[in-house]
Short mmCIF file of N, CA and C in Angstrom, two decimals:
data_model
loop_
_atom_site.label_atom_id
_atom_site.label_comp_id
_atom_site.label_asym_id
_atom_site.label_seq_id
_atom_site.Cartn_x
_atom_site.Cartn_y
_atom_site.Cartn_z
N MET N 1 115.63 116.72 109.61
CA MET N 1 114.54 117.42 109.21
C MET N 1 113.72 117.71 110.21
N HIS N 2 113.83 118.93 111.13
CA HIS N 2 113.41 119.16 112.16
C HIS N 2 111.62 120.00 111.70
N LEU N 3 110.38 119.15 111.84
CA LEU N 3 109.23 119.66 111.64
C LEU N 3 108.69 120.59 112.46
N PRO N 4 108.31 121.63 112.52
CA PRO N 4 107.84 122.44 113.52
C PRO N 4 106.51 122.04 114.61
N ILE N 5 105.78 121.49 113.72
CA ILE N 5 104.32 120.86 114.35
C ILE N 5 104.81 119.47 115.01
N LEU N 6 105.75 119.16 114.81
CA LEU N 6 105.85 117.80 115.65
C LEU N 6 106.81 118.11 116.74
N ASP N 7 107.54 118.94 116.61
CA ASP N 7 108.70 119.33 117.61
C ASP N 7 109.64 118.08 117.84
N ALA N 8 110.10 117.69 116.66
CA ALA N 8 111.07 116.46 116.70
C ALA N 8 111.33 116.25 115.40
N PRO N 9 112.49 115.48 115.22
CA PRO N 9 112.96 115.50 113.94
C PRO N 9 111.80 114.26 112.92
N LEU N 10 111.85 114.58 111.75
CA LEU N 10 111.16 113.50 111.43
C LEU N 10 111.39 111.98 111.16
N PRO N 11 112.57 111.30 111.53
CA PRO N 11 112.98 110.16 111.65
C PRO N 11 112.50 109.80 112.96
N VAL N 12 112.62 110.68 113.81
CA VAL N 12 112.04 110.18 115.32
C VAL N 12 110.79 109.98 115.34
N PHE N 13 109.97 110.75 114.44
CA PHE N 13 108.42 110.60 114.21
C PHE N 13 108.04 109.21 113.86
N ILE N 14 108.88 108.82 112.70
CA ILE N 14 108.55 107.85 111.97
C ILE N 14 108.72 106.39 112.82
N GLY N 15 110.13 106.64 113.46
CA GLY N 15 110.60 105.30 114.07
C GLY N 15 109.79 105.28 115.29
N LEU N 16 109.98 106.25 116.32
CA LEU N 16 109.70 106.15 117.62
C LEU N 16 108.11 105.98 117.79
N THR N 17 107.11 107.20 117.28
CA THR N 17 106.12 107.05 117.07
C THR N 17 105.25 106.21 116.21
N LEU N 18 105.42 106.23 115.28
CA LEU N 18 104.59 105.53 113.93
C LEU N 18 104.96 103.76 114.10
N ILE N 19 106.10 103.73 114.32
CA ILE N 19 106.33 102.14 114.27
C ILE N 19 106.75 101.63 116.05
N GLY N 20 107.40 102.38 116.77
CA GLY N 20 107.57 101.87 118.13
C GLY N 20 105.92 101.97 118.96
N MET N 21 105.67 103.28 118.93
CA MET N 21 104.66 103.31 119.67
C MET N 21 103.21 102.87 119.16
N GLY N 22 103.39 102.80 117.40
CA GLY N 22 102.41 102.59 116.80
C GLY N 22 101.93 100.80 116.91
N PHE N 23 102.86 100.21 117.20
CA PHE N 23 102.82 98.58 117.59
C PHE N 23 102.11 98.61 118.93
N ALA N 24 102.09 99.81 119.89
CA ALA N 24 101.40 99.61 121.09
C ALA N 24 100.06 100.00 120.98
N ALA N 25 100.02 101.08 120.24
CA ALA N 25 98.44 101.27 119.69
C ALA N 25 97.69 99.85 119.21
N ILE N 26 98.52 99.45 118.03
CA ILE N 26 97.78 98.46 117.55
C ILE N 26 97.18 97.22 118.58
N MET N 27 98.20 97.11 119.59
CA MET N 27 97.72 96.16 120.61
C MET N 27 96.84 96.48 121.53
N ILE N 28 96.61 97.69 121.77
CA ILE N 28 95.39 98.65 122.44
C ILE N 28 94.37 98.18 121.80
N GLY N 29 94.27 98.81 120.53
CA GLY N 29 93.17 98.37 119.81
C GLY N 29 92.50 96.86 119.63
N GLN N 30 93.62 95.87 119.40
CA GLN N 30 93.15 94.50 119.50
C GLN N 30 92.81 94.00 120.80
N ALA N 31 93.47 94.29 121.94
CA ALA N 31 93.01 93.82 123.25
C ALA N 31 91.55 94.47 123.67
N LEU N 32 91.36 95.73 123.18
CA LEU N 32 89.88 96.19 123.59
C LEU N 32 88.75 95.71 122.65
N ALA N 33 89.17 95.35 121.40
CA ALA N 33 88.21 94.91 120.54
C ALA N 33 87.68 93.19 121.16
N VAL N 34 88.75 92.83 121.45
CA VAL N 34 88.46 91.32 121.67
C VAL N 34 87.88 91.26 122.97
N ALA N 35 88.13 92.16 124.08
CA ALA N 35 87.28 92.25 125.37
C ALA N 35 86.14 92.90 125.23
N TRP N 36 85.44 93.26 124.03
CA TRP N 36 84.34 93.67 123.77
C TRP N 36 84.08 95.22 124.49
N LYS N 37 85.07 95.91 124.55
CA LYS N 37 85.19 97.18 125.06
C LYS N 37 84.91 98.34 124.11
N PRO N 38 84.30 99.28 124.67
CA PRO N 38 83.85 100.36 123.60
C PRO N 38 85.21 101.13 122.95
N ALA N 39 85.00 101.59 121.92
CA ALA N 39 85.69 102.44 120.92
C ALA N 39 86.86 103.42 121.97
N TRP N 40 85.76 104.36 122.71
CA TRP N 40 86.20 105.20 123.36
C TRP N 40 87.37 104.95 124.39
N HIS N 41 87.36 103.70 124.77
CA HIS N 41 88.32 103.41 125.83
C HIS N 41 89.77 103.62 124.99
N ALA N 42 89.96 103.10 123.74
CA ALA N 42 91.17 103.40 123.02
C ALA N 42 91.82 104.40 122.92
N VAL N 43 90.86 105.62 122.76
CA VAL N 43 91.03 107.07 122.90
C VAL N 43 91.84 107.41 124.14
N ALA N 44 91.31 107.00 125.30
CA ALA N 44 91.58 107.41 126.53
C ALA N 44 93.04 106.72 126.76
N TYR N 45 93.03 105.47 126.42
CA TYR N 45 94.45 104.61 126.66
C TYR N 45 95.42 105.38 125.78
N VAL N 46 94.95 105.50 124.34
CA VAL N 46 96.15 106.19 123.50
C VAL N 46 96.49 107.73 124.06
N MET N 47 95.67 108.29 124.87
CA MET N 47 96.07 109.60 125.29
C MET N 47 97.40 109.44 126.13
N LEU N 48 97.22 108.38 126.86
CA LEU N 48 98.12 107.98 128.09
C LEU N 48 99.57 107.65 127.11
N LEU N 49 99.45 106.93 126.38
CA LEU N 49 100.42 106.15 125.55
C LEU N 49 101.20 107.66 124.81
N GLY N 50 100.34 108.54 124.27
CA GLY N 50 101.03 109.92 123.94
C GLY N 50 101.81 110.50 124.70
N PHE N 51 101.44 110.56 126.07
CA PHE N 51 102.40 111.17 127.16
C PHE N 51 103.91 110.39 127.15
N GLY N 52 103.76 109.16 127.03
CA GLY N 52 104.62 108.17 127.19
C GLY N 52 105.54 108.46 125.86
N ASP N 53 105.04 108.72 124.80
CA ASP N 53 105.76 108.99 123.63
C ASP N 53 106.57 110.31 123.83
N ARG N 54 105.72 111.39 124.09
CA ARG N 54 106.50 112.68 124.12
C ARG N 54 107.70 112.51 125.38
N PHE N 55 107.66 111.65 126.33
CA PHE N 55 108.57 111.82 127.44
C PHE N 55 109.87 110.89 126.75
N LEU N 56 109.51 109.77 125.87
CA LEU N 56 110.62 109.22 125.16
C LEU N 56 111.30 109.89 124.03
N THR N 57 110.77 110.79 123.35
CA THR N 57 111.20 111.86 122.50
C THR N 57 112.08 112.87 123.36
N PHE N 58 111.39 113.13 124.45
CA PHE N 58 112.46 113.96 125.19
C PHE N 58 113.91 113.59 125.75
N ALA N 59 113.46 112.40 126.32
CA ALA N 59 114.45 111.50 126.90
C ALA N 59 115.72 110.99 126.04
N LEU N 60 115.39 110.53 124.83
CA LEU N 60 116.17 109.71 124.20
C LEU N 60 116.68 110.50 122.77
N PHE N 61 115.77 111.58 122.34
CA PHE N 61 116.25 112.35 121.21
C PHE N 61 116.33 113.97 121.28
N ASP N 62 116.46 114.39 122.85
CA ASP N 62 116.43 115.64 123.04
C ASP N 62 115.24 116.57 122.25
N GLY N 63 114.00 116.01 122.39
CA GLY N 63 112.89 116.72 121.74
C GLY N 63 112.27 117.61 123.08
N ARG N 64 111.21 118.44 122.51
CA ARG N 64 110.77 119.28 123.54
C ARG N 64 109.50 118.09 124.41
N LEU N 65 109.60 118.26 125.63
CA LEU N 65 108.83 117.58 126.44
C LEU N 65 107.45 118.26 126.46
N LEU N 66 107.12 119.38 126.81
CA LEU N 66 106.08 119.82 127.01
C LEU N 66 105.55 120.65 125.44
N SER N 67 105.05 120.19 124.62
CA SER N 67 105.10 120.43 123.31
C SER N 67 103.72 119.68 123.02
N LEU N 68 102.63 120.97 123.04
CA LEU N 68 101.26 120.81 122.87
C LEU N 68 101.12 120.39 121.44
N THR N 69 101.67 121.09 120.44
CA THR N 69 101.58 120.44 119.08
C THR N 69 102.34 119.11 118.63
N GLY N 70 103.27 118.80 119.29
CA GLY N 70 104.08 117.53 119.21
C GLY N 70 102.83 116.46 119.85
N TYR N 71 102.62 116.88 121.02
CA TYR N 71 101.59 115.72 121.80
C TYR N 71 100.48 115.29 120.77
N LEU N 72 99.75 116.36 120.44
CA LEU N 72 98.72 116.44 119.57
C LEU N 72 98.51 115.75 118.39
N ALA N 73 100.07 115.97 117.61
CA ALA N 73 100.10 115.29 116.24
C ALA N 73 100.62 113.78 116.83
N ASP N 74 101.38 113.64 117.62
CA ASP N 74 101.83 112.32 118.12
C ASP N 74 100.56 111.66 118.36
N THR N 75 99.70 112.08 119.26
CA THR N 75 98.44 111.41 119.76
C THR N 75 97.32 110.97 118.43
N ALA N 76 97.22 112.07 117.69
CA ALA N 76 96.49 112.00 116.68
C ALA N 76 96.74 110.62 115.95
N ALA N 77 98.16 110.60 115.54
CA ALA N 77 98.56 109.46 114.99
C ALA N 77 98.33 108.11 115.47
N LEU N 78 98.61 107.97 116.49
CA LEU N 78 98.38 106.78 117.63
C LEU N 78 96.98 106.41 117.72
N ILE N 79 96.05 107.42 118.04
CA ILE N 79 94.61 107.31 117.89
C ILE N 79 94.17 106.70 116.74
N ALA N 80 94.51 107.18 115.40
CA ALA N 80 93.94 106.57 114.26
C ALA N 80 94.33 105.08 114.04
N ILE N 81 95.90 104.70 114.48
CA ILE N 81 96.21 103.31 114.21
C ILE N 81 95.28 102.60 115.46
N ALA N 82 95.38 103.19 116.58
CA ALA N 82 94.30 102.41 117.57
C ALA N 82 92.93 101.97 117.09
N LEU N 83 92.27 103.16 116.29
CA LEU N 83 90.99 102.63 116.25
C LEU N 83 90.78 101.96 114.83
N THR N 84 91.89 102.02 113.88
CA THR N 84 91.87 101.09 113.16
C THR N 84 91.94 99.71 113.21
N SER N 85 93.15 99.42 114.09
CA SER N 85 93.24 98.03 114.73
C SER N 85 91.99 97.60 115.68
N TYR N 86 91.46 98.37 116.15
CA TYR N 86 89.91 98.34 116.99
C TYR N 86 88.88 97.98 116.13
N ARG N 87 88.87 98.58 115.08
CA ARG N 87 87.30 98.28 113.94
C ARG N 87 87.78 96.92 113.36
N ILE N 88 89.26 96.85 112.80
CA ILE N 88 89.32 95.48 112.02
C ILE N 88 89.36 94.08 113.17
N ASN N 89 89.73 93.96 114.02
CA ASN N 89 89.41 93.13 115.19
C ASN N 89 87.90 93.00 115.76
N ARG N 90 87.42 93.92 115.82
CA ARG N 90 85.79 94.03 116.18
C ARG N 90 84.98 93.54 114.98
N ALA N 91 85.29 93.28 113.89
CA ALA N 91 84.68 92.89 112.61
C ALA N 91 85.21 91.54 112.56
N ARG N 92 86.15 91.19 112.84
CA ARG N 92 86.85 89.82 112.72
C ARG N 92 85.99 89.03 114.01
N ARG N 93 86.02 89.77 115.18
CA ARG N 93 85.37 88.97 116.33
C ARG N 93 83.90 89.00 116.01
N MET N 94 83.33 90.03 115.51
CA MET N 94 81.53 89.97 115.47
C MET N 94 81.50 88.64 114.11
N VAL N 95 81.89 88.28 113.23
CA VAL N 95 81.87 87.25 112.31
C VAL N 95 82.21 86.17 112.82
N GLY N 96 83.36 85.96 113.66
CA GLY N 96 83.73 84.57 114.25
C GLY N 96 82.73 84.30 115.29
N GLN N 97 82.52 85.35 116.17
CA GLN N 97 81.53 84.96 117.41
C GLN N 97 80.03 84.66 117.04
N TYR N 98 79.40 85.36 115.71
CA TYR N 98 78.17 85.06 115.40
C TYR N 98 78.12 84.69 113.72
N PRO N 99 78.86 83.79 113.19
CA PRO N 99 78.80 83.56 112.00
C PRO N 99 77.62 83.13 111.67
N TRP N 100 76.25 82.88 112.14
CA TRP N 100 75.00 82.75 111.47
C TRP N 100 74.44 84.04 111.49
N LEU N 101 74.71 84.81 112.26
CA LEU N 101 74.26 86.37 111.85
C LEU N 101 74.73 87.31 110.96
N TYR N 102 75.94 86.92 110.88
CA TYR N 102 77.13 88.14 110.12
C TYR N 102 77.88 87.62 109.20
N ARG N 103 78.29 88.21 108.44
CA ARG N 103 79.40 87.68 107.30
C ARG N 103 80.06 89.15 107.33
N ARG N 104 81.33 88.68 106.88
CA ARG N 104 82.34 90.04 106.64
C ARG N 104 81.84 90.78 105.41
N ALA N 105 82.21 91.94 105.62
CA ALA N 105 81.91 93.16 104.46
C ALA N 105 83.07 93.80 104.71
N GLY N 106 83.97 93.62 103.74
CA GLY N 106 85.18 94.44 103.71
C GLY N 106 85.79 94.25 105.02
N LEU N 107 86.96 94.96 105.03
CA LEU N 107 88.40 94.91 106.09
C LEU N 107 87.84 95.32 107.43
N PHE N 108 86.80 96.29 107.45
CA PHE N 108 86.40 96.86 108.40
C PHE N 108 84.99 96.66 108.94
N GLY N 109 83.95 95.97 108.32
CA GLY N 109 82.45 95.81 108.65
C GLY N 109 82.15 94.51 108.43
N TRP N 110 80.82 94.41 108.85
CA TRP N 110 80.17 93.11 108.62
C TRP N 110 78.57 93.40 108.58
N GLN N 111 77.94 92.67 107.68
CA GLN N 111 76.60 92.78 107.62
C GLN N 111 75.75 91.82 107.93
N THR N 112 74.59 92.05 107.92
CA THR N 112 73.85 91.03 108.66
C THR N 112 73.39 89.79 107.37
N ILE N 113 73.45 88.56 107.70
CA ILE N 113 72.93 87.63 106.66
C ILE N 113 71.43 87.66 106.80
N SER N 114 70.87 87.94 105.28
CA SER N 114 69.43 87.83 105.19
C SER N 114 68.93 86.39 105.14
N ASN N 115 67.58 86.25 105.64
CA ASN N 115 67.19 85.02 105.91
C ASN N 115 66.35 84.80 104.68
N ASP N 116 66.61 84.13 103.66
CA ASP N 116 65.95 84.09 102.23
C ASP N 116 64.10 83.36 102.64
N SER N 117 64.61 82.70 103.57
CA SER N 117 63.25 81.78 103.87
C SER N 117 61.98 82.83 104.23
N SER N 118 62.53 83.48 105.26
CA SER N 118 61.39 84.63 105.72
C SER N 118 60.93 85.55 104.77
N THR N 119 61.76 85.91 103.73
CA THR N 119 61.18 87.20 102.87
C THR N 119 60.54 86.25 101.69
N LYS N 120 60.57 84.68 101.32
CA LYS N 120 59.68 84.46 100.30
C LYS N 120 58.19 84.26 100.95
N LYS N 121 57.50 84.16 99.96
CA LYS N 121 55.96 84.01 100.30
C LYS N 121 55.42 82.70 99.99
#
């Protein structure tokens, strides 16, 4: 099944983009969160990863190399994966690095630990 917006068959999108390049996007998000880099770095790196994804789609599966919609669709999916990984790892890092200040608040966040002794009168 060839989807026009992807300019590649659906199994290629799932296998190459979501699973193969998705793993690389997860690693990008994790590496940037552990190194305390800002989230926009993930977007920049994944845009480069999107070019590699389009090339592999072209070289291995006879997809269109210069497809703007295919590049944007693939890169948008990879950016979502990388930013999700970034946020999960940043929350884990904040709580692990500063356990006296923050505690986990769900999968993606953290919250400040309130100091009860300072609020008591």
